[in-house]
C-alpha angles and dihedrals in degrees: 000000000000126000138194126202125192106217098179098099096232142024119268137055106319136090096012109198131134139179121219114200118200136170087260098050142288132296132197119225111203128327107223135176122227106248095211099049136066135213123001093343090066094059132083115258097260087163086080087071094060111118092019125113110267114267114260091224144346128221127206113198097195144340103261112127094244090060105034106020097104099037093115089058091054095046090048089057093044107031094170097052115106116225116211126204138141119277091251092050089050092055093044094045091056090057093042095051096046088050088049089057090051091051092049091049090054091047091050091054090052097040123104093185102070135255121010098161106111096176141353138235087263089055090056091051091050092046091054090063088071096049118108122193118221126180125226120276097016117121114222141168133232092278090055094249117144123252104043106205126137117066097337141025135169137195138184122224127191111266100188093222103108132339109300096010114150145186113221125226119200129189113189108180101307097337119101123204129181126193114193099196106192110334142184120195097182103065126238136227095276104017132063120235120272115282104205121171120267096231139119118251137191095223129025119194103196137182117237103190099133099037091120095050120084117211119241134172089251087068093058109126096235091054091048090048092051090050091051089054090052092051093050092049092048093049093048091047090053091049094249135117134244118236119194118183105213141173110257092230116055104350096058090055092043091054092047089051091050091050090050091051094045092049092048090051092049090241095128132031121244119271140146119285122206125199133176125264095247090047089054091054092052091045089057088059090049089051092050088054094045092125099041119125094252095053125096119209092038112221095018108141107191099198090056103035100038094030101204121193115234123234110192127196088263089059095050099097095042097043109110130190113262125199117262095009134129119222114195099179132165142272106058092204093048089243114196117274094015125125093251093050093051093044095048089057086066098050105031094084096045115093093204093062128089124217112193125188112202107181149030117322140214109215091209095056125089087257089055091051091051091050093048096047120096122230110284095021121123117249126203104221095167126010089218091061136051118272120260126225114239111234106134121094113267122200133178127214129180114234094143117167091209124095120255115255090243093056091048092053090051090048092051091050091053091052092052095205123187089213129032119192113195118211141157100044142099114261096259090050093051092045090054090054092046093054094041095048094045088055095044096042110032090172093062131086107225116199136181100207113224119221115266093009121109118232109209124202138159 
């Protein structure tokens, strides 16, 4: 009997972490931190593992905070458990987790409710001792040795989401399981499309992020890229700047790649580009992997060939909008006290400026409030500061790094699973997938796992 336990505390896109129980032992899938919470409430409920046999291995699919952010807490509890990830995810996770400590230290200084520091820089260093790098397409066992075989084997496959992202294949005796992690089947500016195996599995654990978003031709990447070029030209012609709130990992590099392509094609004029300090660190890892098998534009080194200027957190208050500039600043959700949040305060009330959102959105975030506000309405960007009246032009483009719901349904049908477990999605998104998959695959059991409740399957 196999079992699956959602450790994230609640449904939705947050502290993504799951336990897979098999007749041979248990395995952890990701160890994320909820991006909208602080302290213990942001972590998976690892306390549910108390009294259980230690997991045989853990797998991290990619280095976004909601998948890796609490890994030091897990490795502290299970110091003998190996943690497998791709070499690129290993390099990016080290940066992400040390930055997470810095963020928690700042939150702790500002907090009136006690401790929010879940782990320290030393904890990250100790955690790294348990990390094991595994390349795509190579079968391995729980000791990390190549070949797999025997009772169990595992393998990573390129997921096309961010650099190093992977889907994970498990074979436990004769049972096959596949966990997609976050995936993109369409390809991006810098990354090739996911290359998942064309096999049948018994259990498919699948992300459901975009279940409430219908695909249309207007969302095609080339059309979105052309529209971005138009917006930049219009803003520069008016003497304004273009501000794009972006995630430091993935979206910063995607935007730099788009700017490089548009410049090379003569679609936009030259002009300075600013990125955040954390985004610059991640971009250096992308540049180091410029000739890896998952990269498009082999040899393109963004820091050299786009030449962005770096705006660190220390620069946030003094950074001022310049004419005919592009500002790709994190965070993508305009989270309070980030560089993008502070900078948008300076451009939101200026009609000549352009604010362009380029990815998925959370309606409850400051970015969601800006999007929902009508022109002339006041927007609360940070509760500790006065609201700002929205007068600049706001546009939305779709450069999501998540697969469309239609492509995920087709993928699931090819895998012909007997059980589908839907994760990483808001409730309406997962419900859409449940209904669609039950209709398309009447032989399959489709489940939305509830937090803290075991899902049993054979």
